[in-house]
Coordinates of C-alpha atoms in Angstrom, one line a residue:
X931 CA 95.6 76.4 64.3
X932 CA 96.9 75.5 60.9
X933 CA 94.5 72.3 61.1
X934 CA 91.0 74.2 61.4
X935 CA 89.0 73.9 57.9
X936 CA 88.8 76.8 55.2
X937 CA 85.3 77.0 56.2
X938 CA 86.1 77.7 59.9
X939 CA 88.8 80.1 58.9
X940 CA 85.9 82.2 57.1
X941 CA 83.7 82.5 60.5
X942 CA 86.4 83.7 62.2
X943 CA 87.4 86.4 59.9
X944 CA 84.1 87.7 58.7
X945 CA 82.1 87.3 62.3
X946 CA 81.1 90.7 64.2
X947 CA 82.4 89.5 67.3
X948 CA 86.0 90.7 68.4
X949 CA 88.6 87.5 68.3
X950 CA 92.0 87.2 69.1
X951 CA 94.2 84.4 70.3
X952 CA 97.4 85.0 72.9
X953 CA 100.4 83.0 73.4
X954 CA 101.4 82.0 77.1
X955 CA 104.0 85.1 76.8
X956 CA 101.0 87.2 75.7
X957 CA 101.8 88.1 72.0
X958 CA 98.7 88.0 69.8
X959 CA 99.0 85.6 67.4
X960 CA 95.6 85.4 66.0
X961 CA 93.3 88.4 65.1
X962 CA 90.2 88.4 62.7
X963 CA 89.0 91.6 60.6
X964 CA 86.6 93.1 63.8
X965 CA 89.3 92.8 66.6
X966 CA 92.3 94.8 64.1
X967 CA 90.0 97.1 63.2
X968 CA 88.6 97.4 67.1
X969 CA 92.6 97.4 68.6
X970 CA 94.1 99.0 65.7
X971 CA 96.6 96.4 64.0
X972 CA 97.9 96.4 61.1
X973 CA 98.6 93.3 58.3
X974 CA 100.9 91.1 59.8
X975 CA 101.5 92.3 63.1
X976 CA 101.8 89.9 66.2
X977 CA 102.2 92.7 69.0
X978 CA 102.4 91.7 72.8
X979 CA 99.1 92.6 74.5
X980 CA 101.1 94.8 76.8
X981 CA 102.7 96.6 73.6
X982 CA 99.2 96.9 72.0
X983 CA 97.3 98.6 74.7
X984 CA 100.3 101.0 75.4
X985 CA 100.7 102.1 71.6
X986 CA 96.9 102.6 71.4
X987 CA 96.6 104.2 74.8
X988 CA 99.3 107.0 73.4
X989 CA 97.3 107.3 70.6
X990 CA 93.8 108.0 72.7
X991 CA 92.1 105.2 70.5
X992 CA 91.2 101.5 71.1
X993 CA 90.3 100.4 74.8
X994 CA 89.1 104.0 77.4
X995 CA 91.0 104.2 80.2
X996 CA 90.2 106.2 82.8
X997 CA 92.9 105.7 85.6
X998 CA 94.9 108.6 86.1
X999 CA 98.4 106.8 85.6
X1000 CA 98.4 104.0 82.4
X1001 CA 101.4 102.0 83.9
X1002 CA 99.2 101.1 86.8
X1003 CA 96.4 100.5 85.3
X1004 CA 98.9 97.9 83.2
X1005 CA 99.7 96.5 86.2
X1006 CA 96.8 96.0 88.1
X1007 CA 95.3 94.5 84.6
X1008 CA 97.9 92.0 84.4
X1009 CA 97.6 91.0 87.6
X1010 CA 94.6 89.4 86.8
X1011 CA 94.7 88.3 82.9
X1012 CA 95.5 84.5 82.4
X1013 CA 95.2 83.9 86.2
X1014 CA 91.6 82.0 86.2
X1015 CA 90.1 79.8 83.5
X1016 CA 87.7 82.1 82.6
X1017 CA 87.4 86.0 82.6
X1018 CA 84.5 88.7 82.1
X1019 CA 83.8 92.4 82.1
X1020 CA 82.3 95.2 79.8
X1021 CA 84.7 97.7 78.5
X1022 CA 84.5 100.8 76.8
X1023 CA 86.3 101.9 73.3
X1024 CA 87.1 105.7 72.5
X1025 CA 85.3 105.3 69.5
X1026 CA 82.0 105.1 71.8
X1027 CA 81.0 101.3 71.7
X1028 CA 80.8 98.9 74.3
X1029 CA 81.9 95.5 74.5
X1030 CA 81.0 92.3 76.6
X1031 CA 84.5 90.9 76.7
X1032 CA 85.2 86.9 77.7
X1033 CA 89.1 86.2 78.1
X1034 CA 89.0 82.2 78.3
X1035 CA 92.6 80.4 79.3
X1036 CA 93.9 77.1 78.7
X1037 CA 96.3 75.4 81.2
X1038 CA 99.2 75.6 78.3
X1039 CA 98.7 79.5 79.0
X1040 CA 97.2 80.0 75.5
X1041 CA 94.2 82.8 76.0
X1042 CA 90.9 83.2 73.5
X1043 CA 89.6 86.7 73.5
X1044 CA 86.4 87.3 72.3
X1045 CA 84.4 90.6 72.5
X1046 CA 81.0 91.6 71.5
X1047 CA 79.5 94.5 71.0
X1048 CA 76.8 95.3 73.5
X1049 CA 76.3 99.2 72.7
X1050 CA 72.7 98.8 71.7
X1051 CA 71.7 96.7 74.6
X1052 CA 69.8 98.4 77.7
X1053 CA 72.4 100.6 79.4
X1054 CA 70.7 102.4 82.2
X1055 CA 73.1 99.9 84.7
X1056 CA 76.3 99.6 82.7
X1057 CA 77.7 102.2 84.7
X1058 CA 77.1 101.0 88.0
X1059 CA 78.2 97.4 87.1
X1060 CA 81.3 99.1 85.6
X1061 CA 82.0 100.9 89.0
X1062 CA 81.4 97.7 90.7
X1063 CA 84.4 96.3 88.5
X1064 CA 86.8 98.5 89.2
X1065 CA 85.7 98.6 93.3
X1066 CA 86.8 94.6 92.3
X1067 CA 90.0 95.5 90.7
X1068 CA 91.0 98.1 93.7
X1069 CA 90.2 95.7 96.4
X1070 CA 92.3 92.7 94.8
X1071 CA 95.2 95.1 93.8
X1072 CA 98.5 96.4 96.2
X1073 CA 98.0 100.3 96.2
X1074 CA 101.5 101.2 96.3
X1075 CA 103.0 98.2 92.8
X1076 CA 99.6 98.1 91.4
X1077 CA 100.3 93.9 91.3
X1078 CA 98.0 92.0 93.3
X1079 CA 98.3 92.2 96.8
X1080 CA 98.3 89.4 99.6
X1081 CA 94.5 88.1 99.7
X1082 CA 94.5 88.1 95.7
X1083 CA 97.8 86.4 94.9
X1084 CA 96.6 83.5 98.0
X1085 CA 93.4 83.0 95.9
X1086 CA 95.5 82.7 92.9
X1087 CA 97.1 79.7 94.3
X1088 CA 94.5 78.3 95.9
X1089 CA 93.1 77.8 92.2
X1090 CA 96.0 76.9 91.0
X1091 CA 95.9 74.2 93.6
X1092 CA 92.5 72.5 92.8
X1093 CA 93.5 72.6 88.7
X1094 CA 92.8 69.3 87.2
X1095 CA 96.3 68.3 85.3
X1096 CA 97.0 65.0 83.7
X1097 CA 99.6 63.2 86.0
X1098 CA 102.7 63.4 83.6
X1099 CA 102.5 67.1 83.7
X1100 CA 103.5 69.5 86.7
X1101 CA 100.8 71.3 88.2
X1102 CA 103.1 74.6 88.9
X1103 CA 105.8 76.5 91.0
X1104 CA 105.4 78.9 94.2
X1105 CA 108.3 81.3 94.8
X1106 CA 108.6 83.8 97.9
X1107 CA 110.9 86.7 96.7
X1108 CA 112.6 89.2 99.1
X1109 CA 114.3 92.5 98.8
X1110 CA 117.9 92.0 100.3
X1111 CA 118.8 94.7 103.2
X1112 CA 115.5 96.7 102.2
X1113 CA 115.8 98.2 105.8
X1114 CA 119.0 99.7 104.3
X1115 CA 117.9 101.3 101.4
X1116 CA 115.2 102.9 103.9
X1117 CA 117.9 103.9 106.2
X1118 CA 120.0 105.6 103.5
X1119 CA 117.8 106.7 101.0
X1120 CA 114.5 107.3 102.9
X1121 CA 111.0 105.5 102.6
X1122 CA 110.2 107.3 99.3
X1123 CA 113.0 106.1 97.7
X1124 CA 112.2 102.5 98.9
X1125 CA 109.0 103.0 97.7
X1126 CA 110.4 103.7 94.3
X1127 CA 112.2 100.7 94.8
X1128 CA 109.5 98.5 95.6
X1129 CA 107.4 99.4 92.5
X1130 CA 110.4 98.9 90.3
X1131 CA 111.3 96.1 91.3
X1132 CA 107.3 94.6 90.9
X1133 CA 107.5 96.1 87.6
X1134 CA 110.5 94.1 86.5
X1135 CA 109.4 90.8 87.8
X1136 CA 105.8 91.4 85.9
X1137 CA 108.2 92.0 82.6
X1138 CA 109.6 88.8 83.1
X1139 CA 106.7 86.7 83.5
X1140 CA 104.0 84.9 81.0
X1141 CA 100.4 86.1 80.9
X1142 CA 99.2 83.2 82.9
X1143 CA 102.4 83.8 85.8
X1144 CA 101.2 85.6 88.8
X1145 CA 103.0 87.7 90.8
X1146 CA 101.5 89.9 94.2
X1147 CA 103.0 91.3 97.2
X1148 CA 103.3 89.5 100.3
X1149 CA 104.0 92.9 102.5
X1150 CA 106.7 94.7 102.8
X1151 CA 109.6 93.7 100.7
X1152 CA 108.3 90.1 100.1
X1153 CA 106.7 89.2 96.5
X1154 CA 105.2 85.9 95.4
X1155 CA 105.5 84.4 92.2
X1156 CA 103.6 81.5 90.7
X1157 CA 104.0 79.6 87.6
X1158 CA 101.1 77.6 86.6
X1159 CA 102.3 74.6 84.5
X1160 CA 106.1 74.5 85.0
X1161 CA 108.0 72.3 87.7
X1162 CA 110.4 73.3 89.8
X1163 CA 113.3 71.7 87.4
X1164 CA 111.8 74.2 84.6
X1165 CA 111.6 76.8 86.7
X1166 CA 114.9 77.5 88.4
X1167 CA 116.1 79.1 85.2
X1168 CA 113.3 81.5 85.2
X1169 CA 113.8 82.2 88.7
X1170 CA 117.2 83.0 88.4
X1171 CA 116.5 85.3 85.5
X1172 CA 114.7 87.0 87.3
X1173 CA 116.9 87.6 90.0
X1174 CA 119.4 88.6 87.4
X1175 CA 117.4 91.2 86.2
X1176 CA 116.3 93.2 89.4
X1177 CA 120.2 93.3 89.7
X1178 CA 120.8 95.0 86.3
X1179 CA 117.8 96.9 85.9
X1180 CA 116.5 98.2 89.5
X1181 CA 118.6 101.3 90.0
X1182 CA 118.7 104.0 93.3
X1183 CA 118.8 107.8 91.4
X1184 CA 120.5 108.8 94.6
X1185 CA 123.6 106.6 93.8
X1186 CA 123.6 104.6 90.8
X1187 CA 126.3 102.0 91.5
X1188 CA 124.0 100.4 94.7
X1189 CA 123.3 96.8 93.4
X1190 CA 119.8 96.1 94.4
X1191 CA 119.5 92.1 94.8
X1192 CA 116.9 89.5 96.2
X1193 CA 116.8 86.5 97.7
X1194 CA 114.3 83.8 96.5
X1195 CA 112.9 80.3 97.5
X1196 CA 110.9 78.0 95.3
X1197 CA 108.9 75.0 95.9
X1198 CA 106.9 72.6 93.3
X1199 CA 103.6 72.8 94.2
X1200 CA 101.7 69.1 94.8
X1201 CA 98.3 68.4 93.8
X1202 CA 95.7 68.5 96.5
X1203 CA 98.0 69.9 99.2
X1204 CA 97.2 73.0 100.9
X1205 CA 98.4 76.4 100.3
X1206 CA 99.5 77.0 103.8
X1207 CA 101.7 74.0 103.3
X1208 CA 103.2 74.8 99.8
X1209 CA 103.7 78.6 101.3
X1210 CA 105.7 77.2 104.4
X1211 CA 107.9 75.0 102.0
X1212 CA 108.6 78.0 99.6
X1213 CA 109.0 80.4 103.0
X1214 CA 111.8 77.6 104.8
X1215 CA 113.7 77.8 101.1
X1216 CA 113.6 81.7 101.6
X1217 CA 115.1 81.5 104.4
X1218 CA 118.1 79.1 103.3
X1219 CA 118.6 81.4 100.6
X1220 CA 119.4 84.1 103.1
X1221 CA 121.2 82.0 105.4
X1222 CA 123.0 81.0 102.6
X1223 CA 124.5 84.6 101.8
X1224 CA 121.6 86.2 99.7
X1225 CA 121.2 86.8 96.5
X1226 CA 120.3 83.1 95.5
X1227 CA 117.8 81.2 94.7
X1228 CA 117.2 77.8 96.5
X1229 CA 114.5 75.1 96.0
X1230 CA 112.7 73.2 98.4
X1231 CA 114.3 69.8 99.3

């Protein structure tokens, strides 16, 4: 950015239109005059988008959001920013206006947002359109985590799949996660308490992932994760930090000292190849992983 002109600089700070520019791990980095005043920031600040909209959602300003629970709302959301080149919908702000809102993605993971205002334009459809959004959003999310379930996160890779990469770089990662000895928690804790489980344990994978990652459940106690952009070399560290983390963080109230782990395989994914093919690969590395004592990771051969 440092190499766009004065001139340039000048449009994008004085335009009406709403810009802001992401990094891969979603931390704004960019934000002219009409997206700060719009969201809220102040001089200086480079907050993470998740950061943003939960300070402003406290604060009943910025974006309106009408699901009952904000966390997931957050995750539902996430489960679909970054994932696709290209990304529109209208929103609402509390301060009344309405905005036309174009999320654009670049394979690095870098996202342009850019919103404009459409509050004077005909309305007597934006509602409709804006429940046929969210019928959208509900039909591509998991009802229990709020992450995107099976048919959503299969589409996800099939895109991933057909992206057009130069050949020196790695067109992505598929991992197939699974909840060690789930059946026990149920057993001893009860299905409500696995629940629990479940929806922490999506929540701490989404906290440890870039915008552009996606994560959904399979069923059951089986996630997938998918890292655009990264080979399997790259990603074993990630991975594993992962797995690390449900181990710390994902905690039974019933008795605290249970380590919760999971078992993971990853494949790299191959241009042109078919998701049923790079699923198997990642599924047969799953089951090595368990075969091999669990809580592991293990890559594809």
């Amino acid at each position: 950015m440092q190499d766009l002109t004065p001139d340039i600089w000048a449009l994008l700070g004085h335009t009406q239109a709403l810009i802001g520019i992401y990094d891969p791990s979603g931390r704004l980095v960019y934000a002219n005059e009409a997206f700060c005043t719009a969201f809220f920031i102040e001089p200086g600040e480079t907050p993470l988008w998740c950061d943003l909209m939960r300070r402003n959602y406290h604060a009943g300003r910025g974006v309106r959001i009408s699901h009952p629970c904000f966390e997931d709302w957050l995750q539902s959301t996430l489960s679909r920013r970054g994932k696709v080149a290209s990304l529109s919908a209208e929103t609402d702000l509390m301060d009344g206006r309405w905005l036309w809102i174009v999320e654009s993605t670049m394979p690095d993971g870098f996202m342009l947002f850019v919103g404009t205002d459409i509050t004077r334009q005909r309305c007597s459809q934006r509602e409709l359109r804006q429940e046929r959004d969210i019928a959208v959003r509900f039909s591509q999310t998991d009802p229990l985590t709020s992450i995107s379930n099976r048919r959503h996160i299969m589409d996800v890779l099939e895109t991933v799949l057909v992206t057009d990469v130069p050949p020196s770089r790695p067109l992505g990662s598929l991992c197939i996660l699974d909840i060690d000895l789930f059946k026990t928690v149920n057993d001893r804790f009860g299905h409500v308490t696995g629940d629990s489980v479940l929806v922490d344990v999506a929540r701490t994978l989404r906290a440890g992932l870039r915008t552009c990652d996606a994560l959904g459940r399979l069923g059951g106690e089986e996630f997938m994760v998918i890292l655009p952009g990264v080979g399997a070399e790259a990603a074993q560290p990630i991975l594993n930090r992962l797995l690390s983390l449900i181990s710390h963080s994902c905690k039974i109230a019933q008795d605290p000292d249970y380590v919760l782990t999971c078992s993971a395989g990853a494949t790299e994914l191959q241009p042109g190849e078919r998701s049923d093919t790079a699923y198997s690969r990642a599924d047969r590395a799953l089951y090595d992983a368990k075969r091999g004592g669990r809580n592991r990771l293990m890559l594809a051969s």
